[in-house]
Coordinates of C-alpha atoms in Angstrom, one line a residue:
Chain A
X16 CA 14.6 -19.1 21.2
X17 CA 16.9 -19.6 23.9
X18 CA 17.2 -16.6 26.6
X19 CA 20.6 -14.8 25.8
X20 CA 18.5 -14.1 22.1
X21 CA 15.5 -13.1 24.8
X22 CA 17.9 -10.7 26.3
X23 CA 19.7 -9.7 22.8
X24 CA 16.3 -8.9 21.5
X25 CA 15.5 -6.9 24.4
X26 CA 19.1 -5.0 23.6
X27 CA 17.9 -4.4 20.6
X28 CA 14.2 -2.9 20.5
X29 CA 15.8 -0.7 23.8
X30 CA 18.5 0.3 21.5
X31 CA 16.8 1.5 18.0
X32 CA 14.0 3.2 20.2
X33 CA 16.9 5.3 22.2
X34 CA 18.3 5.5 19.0
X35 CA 15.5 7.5 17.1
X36 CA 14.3 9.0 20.4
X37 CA 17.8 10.9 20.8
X38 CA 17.2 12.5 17.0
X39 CA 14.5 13.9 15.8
X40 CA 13.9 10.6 13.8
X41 CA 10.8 9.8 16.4
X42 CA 8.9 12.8 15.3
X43 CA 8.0 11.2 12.0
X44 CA 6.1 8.6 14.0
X45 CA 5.0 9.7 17.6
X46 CA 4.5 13.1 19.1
X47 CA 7.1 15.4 20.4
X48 CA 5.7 14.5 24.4
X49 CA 6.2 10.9 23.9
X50 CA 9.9 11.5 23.9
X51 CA 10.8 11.3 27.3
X52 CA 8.6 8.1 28.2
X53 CA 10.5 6.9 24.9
X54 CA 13.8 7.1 26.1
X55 CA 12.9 6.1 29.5
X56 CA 11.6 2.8 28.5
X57 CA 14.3 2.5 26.2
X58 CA 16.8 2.9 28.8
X59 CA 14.9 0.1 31.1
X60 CA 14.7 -2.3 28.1
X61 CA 18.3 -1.8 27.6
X62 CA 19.1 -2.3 31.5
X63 CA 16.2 -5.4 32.1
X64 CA 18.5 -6.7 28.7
X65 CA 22.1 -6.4 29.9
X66 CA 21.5 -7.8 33.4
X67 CA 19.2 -10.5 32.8
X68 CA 22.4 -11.3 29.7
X69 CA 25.2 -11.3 32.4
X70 CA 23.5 -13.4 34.4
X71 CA 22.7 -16.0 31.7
X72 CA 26.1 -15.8 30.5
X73 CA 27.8 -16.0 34.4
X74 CA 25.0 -19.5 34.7
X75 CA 26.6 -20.8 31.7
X76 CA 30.3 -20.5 32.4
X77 CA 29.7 -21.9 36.0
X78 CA 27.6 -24.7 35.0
X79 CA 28.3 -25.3 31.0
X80 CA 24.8 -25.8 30.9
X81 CA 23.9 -26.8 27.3
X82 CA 20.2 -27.7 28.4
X83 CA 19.0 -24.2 28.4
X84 CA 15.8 -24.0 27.7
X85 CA 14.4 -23.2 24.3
X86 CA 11.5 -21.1 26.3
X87 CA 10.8 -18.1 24.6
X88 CA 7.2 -18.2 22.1
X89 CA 8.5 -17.7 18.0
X90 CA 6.4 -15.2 17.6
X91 CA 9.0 -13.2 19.7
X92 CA 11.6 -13.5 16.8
X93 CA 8.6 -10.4 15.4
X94 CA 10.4 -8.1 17.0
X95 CA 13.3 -7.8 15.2
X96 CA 10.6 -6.1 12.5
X97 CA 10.5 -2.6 13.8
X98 CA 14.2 -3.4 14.5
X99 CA 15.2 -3.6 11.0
X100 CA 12.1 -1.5 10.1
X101 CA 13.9 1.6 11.8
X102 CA 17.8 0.3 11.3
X103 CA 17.3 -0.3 7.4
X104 CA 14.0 1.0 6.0
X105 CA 14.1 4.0 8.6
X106 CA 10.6 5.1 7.1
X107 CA 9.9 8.6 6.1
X108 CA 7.0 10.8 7.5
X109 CA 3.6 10.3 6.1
X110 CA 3.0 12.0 2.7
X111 CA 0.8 12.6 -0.2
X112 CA 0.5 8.5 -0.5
X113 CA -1.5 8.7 3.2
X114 CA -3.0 11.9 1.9
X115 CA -4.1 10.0 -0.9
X116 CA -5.6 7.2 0.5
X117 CA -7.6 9.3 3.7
X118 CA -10.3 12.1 3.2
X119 CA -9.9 15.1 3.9
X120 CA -10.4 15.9 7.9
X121 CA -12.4 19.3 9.1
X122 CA -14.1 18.7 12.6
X123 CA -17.0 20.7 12.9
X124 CA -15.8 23.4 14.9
X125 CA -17.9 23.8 18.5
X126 CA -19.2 27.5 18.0
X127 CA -18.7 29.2 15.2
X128 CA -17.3 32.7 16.2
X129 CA -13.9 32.7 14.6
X130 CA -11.5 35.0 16.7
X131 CA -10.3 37.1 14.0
X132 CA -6.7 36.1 12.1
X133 CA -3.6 36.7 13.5
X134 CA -2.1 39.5 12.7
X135 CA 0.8 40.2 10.3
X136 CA 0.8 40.9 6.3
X137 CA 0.6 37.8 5.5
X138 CA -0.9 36.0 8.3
X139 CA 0.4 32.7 9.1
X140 CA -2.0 29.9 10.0
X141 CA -1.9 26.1 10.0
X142 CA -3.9 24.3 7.1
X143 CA -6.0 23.1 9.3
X144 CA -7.0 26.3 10.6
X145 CA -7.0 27.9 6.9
X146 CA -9.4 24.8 5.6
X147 CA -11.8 24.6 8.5
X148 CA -12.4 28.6 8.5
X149 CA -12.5 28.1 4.9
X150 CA -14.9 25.3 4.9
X151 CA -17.3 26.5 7.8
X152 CA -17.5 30.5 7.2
X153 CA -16.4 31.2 4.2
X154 CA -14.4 34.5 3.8
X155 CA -15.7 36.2 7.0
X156 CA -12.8 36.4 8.4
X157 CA -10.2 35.4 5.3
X158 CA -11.6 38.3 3.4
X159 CA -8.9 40.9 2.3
X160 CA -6.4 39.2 4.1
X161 CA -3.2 37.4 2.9
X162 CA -2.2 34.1 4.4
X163 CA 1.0 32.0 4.8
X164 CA 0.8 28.0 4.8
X165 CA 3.3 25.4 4.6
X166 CA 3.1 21.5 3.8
X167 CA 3.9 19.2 1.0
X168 CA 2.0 19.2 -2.4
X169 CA 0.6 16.2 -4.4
X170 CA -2.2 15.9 -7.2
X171 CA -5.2 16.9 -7.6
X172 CA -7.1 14.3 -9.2
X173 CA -8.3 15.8 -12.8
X174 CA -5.4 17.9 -12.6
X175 CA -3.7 20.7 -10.1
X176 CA -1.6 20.7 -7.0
X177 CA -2.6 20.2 -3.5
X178 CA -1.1 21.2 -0.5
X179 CA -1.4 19.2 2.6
X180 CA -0.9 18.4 6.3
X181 CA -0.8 15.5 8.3
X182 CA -2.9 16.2 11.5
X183 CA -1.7 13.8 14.3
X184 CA -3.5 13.1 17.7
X185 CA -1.0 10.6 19.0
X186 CA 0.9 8.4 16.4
X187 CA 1.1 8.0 12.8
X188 CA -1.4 5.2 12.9
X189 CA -4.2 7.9 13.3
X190 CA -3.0 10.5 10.9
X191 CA -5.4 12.6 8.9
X192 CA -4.8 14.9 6.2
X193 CA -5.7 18.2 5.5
X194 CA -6.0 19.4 1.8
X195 CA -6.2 22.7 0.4
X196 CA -6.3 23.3 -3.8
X197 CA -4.4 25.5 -4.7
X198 CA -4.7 27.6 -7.8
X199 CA -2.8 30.6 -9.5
X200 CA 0.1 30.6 -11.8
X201 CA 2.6 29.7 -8.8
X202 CA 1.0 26.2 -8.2
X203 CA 2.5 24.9 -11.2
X204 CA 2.9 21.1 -11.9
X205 CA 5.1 20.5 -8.4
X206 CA 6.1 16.9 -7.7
X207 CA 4.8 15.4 -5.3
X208 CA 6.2 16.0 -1.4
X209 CA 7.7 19.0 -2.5
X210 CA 7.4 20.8 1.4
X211 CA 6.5 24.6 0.4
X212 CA 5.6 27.6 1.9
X213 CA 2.9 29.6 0.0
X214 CA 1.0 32.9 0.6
X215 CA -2.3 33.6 -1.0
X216 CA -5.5 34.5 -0.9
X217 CA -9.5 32.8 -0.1
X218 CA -11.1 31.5 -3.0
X219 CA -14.7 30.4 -2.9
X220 CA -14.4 27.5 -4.8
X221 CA -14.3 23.5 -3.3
X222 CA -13.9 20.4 -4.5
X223 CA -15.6 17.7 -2.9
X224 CA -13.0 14.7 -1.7
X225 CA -13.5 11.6 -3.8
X226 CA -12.4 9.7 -0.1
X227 CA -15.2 10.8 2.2
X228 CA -17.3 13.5 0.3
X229 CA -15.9 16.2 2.9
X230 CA -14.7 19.9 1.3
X231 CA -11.7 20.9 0.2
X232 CA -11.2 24.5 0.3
X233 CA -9.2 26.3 -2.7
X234 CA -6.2 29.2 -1.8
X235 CA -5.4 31.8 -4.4
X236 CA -1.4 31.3 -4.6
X237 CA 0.5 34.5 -4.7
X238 CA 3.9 33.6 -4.1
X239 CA 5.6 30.0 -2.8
X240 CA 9.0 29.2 -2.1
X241 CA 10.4 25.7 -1.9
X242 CA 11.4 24.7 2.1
X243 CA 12.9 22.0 3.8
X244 CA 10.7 19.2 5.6
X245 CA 10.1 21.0 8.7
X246 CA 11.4 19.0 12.4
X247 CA 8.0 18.2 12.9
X248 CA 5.8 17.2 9.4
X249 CA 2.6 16.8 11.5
X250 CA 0.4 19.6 12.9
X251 CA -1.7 18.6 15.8
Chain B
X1 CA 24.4 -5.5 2.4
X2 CA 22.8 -7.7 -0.2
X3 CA 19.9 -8.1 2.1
X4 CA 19.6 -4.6 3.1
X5 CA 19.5 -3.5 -0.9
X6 CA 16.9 -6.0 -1.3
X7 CA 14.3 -4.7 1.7
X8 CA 14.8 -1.4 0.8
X9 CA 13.8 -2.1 -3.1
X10 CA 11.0 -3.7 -1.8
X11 CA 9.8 -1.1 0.7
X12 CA 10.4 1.6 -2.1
X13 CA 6.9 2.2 -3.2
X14 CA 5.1 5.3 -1.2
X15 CA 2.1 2.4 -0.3
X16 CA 5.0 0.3 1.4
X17 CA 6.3 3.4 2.8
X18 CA 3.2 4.5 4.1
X19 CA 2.6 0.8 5.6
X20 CA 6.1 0.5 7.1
X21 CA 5.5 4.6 8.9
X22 CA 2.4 3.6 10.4
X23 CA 3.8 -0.1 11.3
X24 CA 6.9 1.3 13.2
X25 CA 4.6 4.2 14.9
X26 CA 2.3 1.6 16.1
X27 CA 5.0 -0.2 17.6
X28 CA 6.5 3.0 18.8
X29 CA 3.7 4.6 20.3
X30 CA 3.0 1.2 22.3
X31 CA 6.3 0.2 23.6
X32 CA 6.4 3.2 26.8
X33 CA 3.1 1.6 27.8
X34 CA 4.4 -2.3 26.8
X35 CA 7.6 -1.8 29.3
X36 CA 5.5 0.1 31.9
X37 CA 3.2 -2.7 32.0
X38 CA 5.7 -5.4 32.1
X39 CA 7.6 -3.6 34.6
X40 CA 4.3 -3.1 37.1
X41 CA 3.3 -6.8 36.0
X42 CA 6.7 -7.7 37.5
X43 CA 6.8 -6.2 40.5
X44 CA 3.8 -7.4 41.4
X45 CA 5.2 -11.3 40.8
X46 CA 8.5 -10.6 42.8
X47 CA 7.6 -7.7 45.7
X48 CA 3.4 -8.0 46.2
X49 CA 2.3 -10.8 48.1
X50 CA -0.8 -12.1 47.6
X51 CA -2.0 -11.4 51.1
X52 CA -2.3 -8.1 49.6
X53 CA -5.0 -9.1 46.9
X54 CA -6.4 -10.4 49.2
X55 CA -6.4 -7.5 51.8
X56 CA -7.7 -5.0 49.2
X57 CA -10.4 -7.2 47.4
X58 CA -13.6 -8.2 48.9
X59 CA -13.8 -12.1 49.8
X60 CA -17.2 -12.5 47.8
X61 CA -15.9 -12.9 44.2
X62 CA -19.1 -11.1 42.5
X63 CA -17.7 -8.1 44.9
X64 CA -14.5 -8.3 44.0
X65 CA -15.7 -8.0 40.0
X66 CA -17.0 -4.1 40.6
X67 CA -14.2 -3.0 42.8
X68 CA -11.8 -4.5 40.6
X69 CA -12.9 -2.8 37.5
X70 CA -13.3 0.2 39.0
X71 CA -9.6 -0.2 40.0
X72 CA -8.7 0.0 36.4
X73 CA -9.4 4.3 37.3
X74 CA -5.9 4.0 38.5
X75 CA -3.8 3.2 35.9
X76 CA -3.2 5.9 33.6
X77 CA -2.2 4.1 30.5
X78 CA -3.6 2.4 27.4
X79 CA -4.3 -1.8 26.7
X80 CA -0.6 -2.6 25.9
X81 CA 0.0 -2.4 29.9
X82 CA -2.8 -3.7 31.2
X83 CA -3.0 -7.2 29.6
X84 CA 0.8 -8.2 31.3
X85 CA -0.6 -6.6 34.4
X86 CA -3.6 -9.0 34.4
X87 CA -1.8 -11.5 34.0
X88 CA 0.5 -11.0 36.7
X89 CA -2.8 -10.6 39.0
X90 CA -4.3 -13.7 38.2
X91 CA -0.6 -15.3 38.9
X92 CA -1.1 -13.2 42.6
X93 CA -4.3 -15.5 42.8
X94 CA -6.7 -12.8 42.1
X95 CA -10.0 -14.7 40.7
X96 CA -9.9 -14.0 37.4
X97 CA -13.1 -12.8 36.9
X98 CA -12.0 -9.7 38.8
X99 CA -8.4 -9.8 37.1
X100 CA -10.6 -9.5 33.6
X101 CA -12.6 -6.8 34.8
X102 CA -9.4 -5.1 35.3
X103 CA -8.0 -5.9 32.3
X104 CA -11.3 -4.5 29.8
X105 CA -11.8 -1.6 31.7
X106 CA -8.2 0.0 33.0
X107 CA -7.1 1.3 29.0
X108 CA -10.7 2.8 29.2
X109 CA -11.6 4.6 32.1
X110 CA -8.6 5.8 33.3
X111 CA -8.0 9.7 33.8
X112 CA -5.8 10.3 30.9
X113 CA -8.3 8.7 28.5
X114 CA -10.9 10.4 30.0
X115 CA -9.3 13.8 29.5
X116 CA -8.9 12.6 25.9
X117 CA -12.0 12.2 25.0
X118 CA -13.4 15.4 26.6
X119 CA -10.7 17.3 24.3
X120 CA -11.7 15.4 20.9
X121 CA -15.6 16.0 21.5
X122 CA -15.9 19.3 23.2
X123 CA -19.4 20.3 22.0
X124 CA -20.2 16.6 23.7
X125 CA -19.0 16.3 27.0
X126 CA -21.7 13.4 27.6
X127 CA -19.7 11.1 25.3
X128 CA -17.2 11.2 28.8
X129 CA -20.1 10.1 30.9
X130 CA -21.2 7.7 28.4
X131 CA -18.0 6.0 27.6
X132 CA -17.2 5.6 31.5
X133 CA -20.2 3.8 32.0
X134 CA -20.3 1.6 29.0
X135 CA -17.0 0.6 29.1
X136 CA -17.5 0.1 32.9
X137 CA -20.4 -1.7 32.7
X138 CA -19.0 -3.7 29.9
X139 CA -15.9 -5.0 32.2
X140 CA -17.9 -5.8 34.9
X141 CA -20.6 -7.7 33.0
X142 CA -17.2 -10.1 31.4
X143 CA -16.4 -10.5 34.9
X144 CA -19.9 -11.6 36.5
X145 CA -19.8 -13.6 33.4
X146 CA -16.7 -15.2 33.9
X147 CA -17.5 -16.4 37.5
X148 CA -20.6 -18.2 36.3
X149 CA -19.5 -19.7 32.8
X150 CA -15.9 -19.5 32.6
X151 CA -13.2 -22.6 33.9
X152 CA -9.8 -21.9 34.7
X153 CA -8.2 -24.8 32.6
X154 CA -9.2 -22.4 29.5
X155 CA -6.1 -20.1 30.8
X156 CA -2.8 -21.3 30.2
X157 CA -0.1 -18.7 31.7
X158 CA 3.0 -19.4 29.9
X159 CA 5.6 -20.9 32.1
X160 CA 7.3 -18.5 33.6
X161 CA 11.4 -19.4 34.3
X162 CA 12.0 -20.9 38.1
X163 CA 13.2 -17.8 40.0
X164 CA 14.0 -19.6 43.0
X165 CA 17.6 -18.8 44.4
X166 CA 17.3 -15.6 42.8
X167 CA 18.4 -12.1 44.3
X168 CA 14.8 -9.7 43.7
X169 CA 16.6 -7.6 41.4
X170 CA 17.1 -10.6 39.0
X171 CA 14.0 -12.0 39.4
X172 CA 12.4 -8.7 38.6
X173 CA 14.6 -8.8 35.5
X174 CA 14.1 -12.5 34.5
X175 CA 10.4 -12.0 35.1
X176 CA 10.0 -8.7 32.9
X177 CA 12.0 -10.2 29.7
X178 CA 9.9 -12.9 30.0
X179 CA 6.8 -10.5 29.7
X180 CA 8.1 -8.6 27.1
X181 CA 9.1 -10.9 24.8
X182 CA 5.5 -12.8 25.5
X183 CA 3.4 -9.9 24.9
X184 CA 6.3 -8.3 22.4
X185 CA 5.9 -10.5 19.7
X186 CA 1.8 -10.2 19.5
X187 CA 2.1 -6.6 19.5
X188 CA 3.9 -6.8 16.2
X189 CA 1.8 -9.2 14.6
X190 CA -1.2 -6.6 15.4
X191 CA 0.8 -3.5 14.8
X192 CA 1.2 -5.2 11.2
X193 CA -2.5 -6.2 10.9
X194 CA -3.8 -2.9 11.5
X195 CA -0.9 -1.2 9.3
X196 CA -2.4 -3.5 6.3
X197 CA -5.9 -2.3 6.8
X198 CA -5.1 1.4 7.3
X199 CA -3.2 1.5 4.4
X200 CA -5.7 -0.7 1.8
X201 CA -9.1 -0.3 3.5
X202 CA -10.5 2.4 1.0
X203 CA -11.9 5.5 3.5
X204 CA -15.4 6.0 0.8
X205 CA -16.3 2.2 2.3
X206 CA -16.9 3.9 5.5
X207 CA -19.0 6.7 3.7
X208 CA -21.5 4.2 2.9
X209 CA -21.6 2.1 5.6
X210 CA -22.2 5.3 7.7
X211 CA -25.8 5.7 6.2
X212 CA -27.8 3.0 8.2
X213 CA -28.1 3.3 12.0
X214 CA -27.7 -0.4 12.6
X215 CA -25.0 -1.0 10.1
X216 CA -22.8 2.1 11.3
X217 CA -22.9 0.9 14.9
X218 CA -21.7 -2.4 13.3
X219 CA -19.3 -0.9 10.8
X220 CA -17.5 1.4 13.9
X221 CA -17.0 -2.1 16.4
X222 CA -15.5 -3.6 13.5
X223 CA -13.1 -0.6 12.3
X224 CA -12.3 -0.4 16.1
X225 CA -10.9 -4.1 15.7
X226 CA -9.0 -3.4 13.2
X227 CA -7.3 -0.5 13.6
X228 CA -6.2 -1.1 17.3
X229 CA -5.7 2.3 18.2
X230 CA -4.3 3.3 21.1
X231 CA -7.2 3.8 24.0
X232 CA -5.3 7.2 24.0
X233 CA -5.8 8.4 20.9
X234 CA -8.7 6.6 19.6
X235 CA -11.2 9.6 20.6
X236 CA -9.5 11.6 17.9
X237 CA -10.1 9.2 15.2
X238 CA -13.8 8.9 16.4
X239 CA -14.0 12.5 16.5
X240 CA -12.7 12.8 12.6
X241 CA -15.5 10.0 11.9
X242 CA -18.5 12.9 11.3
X243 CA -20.4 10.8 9.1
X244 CA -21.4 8.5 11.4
X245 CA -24.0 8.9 14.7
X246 CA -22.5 9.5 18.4
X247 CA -23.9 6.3 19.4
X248 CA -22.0 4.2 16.7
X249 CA -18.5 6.6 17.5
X250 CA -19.3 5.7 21.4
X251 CA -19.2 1.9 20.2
X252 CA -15.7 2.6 18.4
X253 CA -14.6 3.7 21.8
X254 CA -15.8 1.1 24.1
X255 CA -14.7 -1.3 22.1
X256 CA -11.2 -0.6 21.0
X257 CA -9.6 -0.8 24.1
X258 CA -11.7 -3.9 25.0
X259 CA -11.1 -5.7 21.8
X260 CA -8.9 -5.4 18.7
X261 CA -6.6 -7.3 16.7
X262 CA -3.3 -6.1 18.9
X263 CA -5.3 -7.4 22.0
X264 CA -6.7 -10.5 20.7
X265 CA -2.6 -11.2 19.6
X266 CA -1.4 -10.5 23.1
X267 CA -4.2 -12.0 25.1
X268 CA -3.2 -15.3 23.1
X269 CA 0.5 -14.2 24.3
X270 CA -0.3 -14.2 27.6
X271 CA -3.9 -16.4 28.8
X272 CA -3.3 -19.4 25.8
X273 CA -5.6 -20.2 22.8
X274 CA -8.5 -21.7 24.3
X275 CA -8.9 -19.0 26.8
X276 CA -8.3 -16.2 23.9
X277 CA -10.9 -18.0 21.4
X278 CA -13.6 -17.6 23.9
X279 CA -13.2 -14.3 25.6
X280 CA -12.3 -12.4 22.6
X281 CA -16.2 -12.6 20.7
X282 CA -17.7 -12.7 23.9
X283 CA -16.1 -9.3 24.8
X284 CA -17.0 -7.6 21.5
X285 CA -21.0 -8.4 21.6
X286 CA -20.5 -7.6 25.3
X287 CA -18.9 -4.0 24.3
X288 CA -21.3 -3.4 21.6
X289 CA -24.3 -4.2 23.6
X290 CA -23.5 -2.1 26.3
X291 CA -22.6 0.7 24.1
X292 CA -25.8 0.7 22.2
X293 CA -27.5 0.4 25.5
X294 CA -25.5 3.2 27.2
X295 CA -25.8 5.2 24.1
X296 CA -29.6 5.1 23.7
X297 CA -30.1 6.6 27.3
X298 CA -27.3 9.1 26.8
X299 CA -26.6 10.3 23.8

């Protein structure tokens, strides 16, 4: 690899990072405060590329130096992956294929005093927070209440819909899912990473995951509307 | 066109999907710390001089092992910036045993990671403690170790272009792409690795494995190989691993940023084969040993 590709390559990771760091593309990989550092880095791969190119190509017409040195290792040539990766494939968010493959994930909480829901009729709550008060207390403080989720659906093995979250703690590469069942005549057969937004009630069934042997908490459907994917899929 | 049609058929399936999302994040995710650490390793090469090194270090190598480990405190980032960065110090002349010190423990102790790990374990804050002085004492036993059995013709730096005649601002340019596309290439090949065993490892493996002491100490080093998490986020993942023991998730944390699949790539990248062949084992009994040992006094 001689060293104008060295600097084109250098163009070119700069350039599809700025490029999915300036939409909301990034969010379906990396957390929303990454973004800055992102485009930062971006920016300097982008200047460290176009000097260090001038200069080859001022050397060159002032010495028609053919000799230039094939220096760079071919492993470098990789990184036109995530180059095409994000260019052609330009990979979706996570979905019920990661869900499917992960158990579910409920951290044991540190105390187990629950501050009461928020309030509102229904109350909205992440499906984390819905599956770990679930999980861990029951229906002390989910009973008689309605609550609002959204996430994306996919199967329940032996039959049923799911609804889901990716939780994310820095990238994509340490995704977890949440899972809640949900049941009532709403949660009809749904394909798969359909993104809704349900209300319903506790139920005090579980399912067991077949992935890690963790519980999965079941919600009483009441109403759901379809949504679009929301700007950022993951919850943290 | 044709091309594109093709890659996109083939990356249509949600398991390809799912591989090719956590591929790109990995690389994502890395590449603020990659440039930062290319960018330090740099300036160091072109503005430091290595009457600095040796200003700051003690004269006595075995001294200069502690106090450059403990060093590693100051840089607030993750692995992908500090293996360029040790380079560039044992370039300065730094003895390398020190420059490795620096190197295992910098992605580990540093504030940021630190702060990390209090947030994912809040009902523990001794896994803090526990992972400082693991890690710490991991780093600085590679580096004692280093000075008596290792030999300097094991590294081979990769040539780096002649800079002479050059204005600073074009050495520091000429020197960073050379860095990059060094350590670049290696951090695909592991971003890819890991993104493979994510995706196909089956979680209920780890179920099982979790259920003897000694095999769930094992089973976490080896996971924290593979994965290569970020030494920024890899307190999280422990955190979600509640089958297993604290003392085998404080082994996934000492390790990972020591030793893992994206390291062992870029440590090739940077030090040469014979150098990465050796260090690389060495580091992950080292890691594991001193977790189990930190982990049976603290935890």
């Amino acid at each position: 690899m001689n060293r104008e590709t060295q600097s084109l390559l250098l163009l070119l990771v700069g350039g599809a990072v700025l490029r999915i760091s300036l939409t909301d593309v990034y969010l379906r990989y990396v957390k929303e405060g990454l973004r800055p550092f992102l485009i930062v880095s971006a920016g300097m791969l982008l200047v460290i590329g176009a000097i260090t190119l001038w200069r080859e190509i001022a050397e060159r017409m002032r010495t028609a130096d053919t000799t230039h040195g094939h220096s760079g290792p071919w492993v470098a040539w990789l990184l036109v992956l995530p180059v095409f990766a994000i260019f052609l494939i330009a990979p979706p968010s996570l979905g019920s294929d990661a869900a499917a493959r992960a158990g579910t994930s409920v951290p044991v909480p540190e105390n187990t005093d629950y501050p009461p829901l928020p309030p509102g009729d229904p109350a909205p709550l992440t499906v984390l927070d819905y599956a770990t008060r679930a999980v861990f207390e029951g229906d002390a403080s989910l009973r008689g209440r309605t609550v609002q989720l959204s996430g994306f659906t996919s199967p329940r093995e032996g039959g049923g819909v799911r609804l889901n979250r990716i939780i994310l703690s820095c990238c994509a590469a340490d995704g977890r899912p949440v899972k809640v069942t949900m049941v009532g005549e709403l949660s009809r057969e749904l394909p798969a990473d359909t993104w809704v937004e349900v209300q319903g009630r506790y139920d005090p069934r579980v399912d067991s995951d077949p992935a890690n042997g963790e519980k999965i908490p079941y919600l009483r459907v009441s109403s759901l509307r379809e949504i679009d994917k929301p700007t950022n899929p993951y919850e943290e | 066109m044709l091309f594109r049609n093709q890659l996109v058929g083939l990356f249509a399936t949600p398991a390809m999907q799912t591989w090719a999302t956590v591929f790109v994040a990995i690389v994502v995710q890395a590449m603020p710390f990659l440039v930062v650490g290319v960018v330090i390793s740099a300036l160091i090469a072109v503005y430091v001089p290595q009457s600095f090194f040796d200003r700051v270090l003690p004269k006595n190598p075995a001294l200069a092992v502690p106090v450059a480990g403990m060093g590693g405190v100051a840089l607030p980032g993750c692995e992908c910036s500090s293996v360029p960065i040790a380079g560039a110090l044992v370039r300065r002349g730094v003895t390398p045993g020190a420059a490795f010190a620096f190197l295992l423990s910098a992605p580990a102790i540093n504030p940021i990671v630190l702060v990390a790990t209090a947030v994912a374990f809040p009902g523990n804050p001794e896994m803090v403690l526990a992972r400082f002085v693991a890690s710490a004492l991991a780093a600085i036993a590679m580096g004692w170790l280093w000075l008596w059995l290792g030999r300097s013709e094991w590294i081979k730096l990769p040539a780096r272009p002649d800079m002479s005649g050059m204005s600073k601002p074009a050495a520091l340019a000429t020197t960073a792409r050379h860095d990059f596309i060094h350590a670049g290439g290696f951090l695909v090949v592991g971003g890819i690795t890991a993104a493979v065993l994510k995706v196909w490892v089956p979680a209920h493996w780890l179920t099982v494995l979790a259920e003897n002491p000694i095999v769930a100490v094992l089973a976490l080093a080896m996971l924290a190989v593979v994965l290569s998490i970020c030494s920024e986020a890899d307190a999280f993942v422990a955190a979600s691993l509640t089958q297993f023991s604290l003392s085998a998730r404080l082994t996934f944390l000492v390790v990972g940023p020591m030793i893992d699949l994206k390291l062992f790539a870029m440590q090739l990248g940077t030090f040469g084969k014979s150098f990465a062949l050796r260090f690389a084992p060495v580091t992950l009994i080292a890691s594991i040993g001193a977790s189990v040992l930190v982990g049976w006094v603290l935890l």
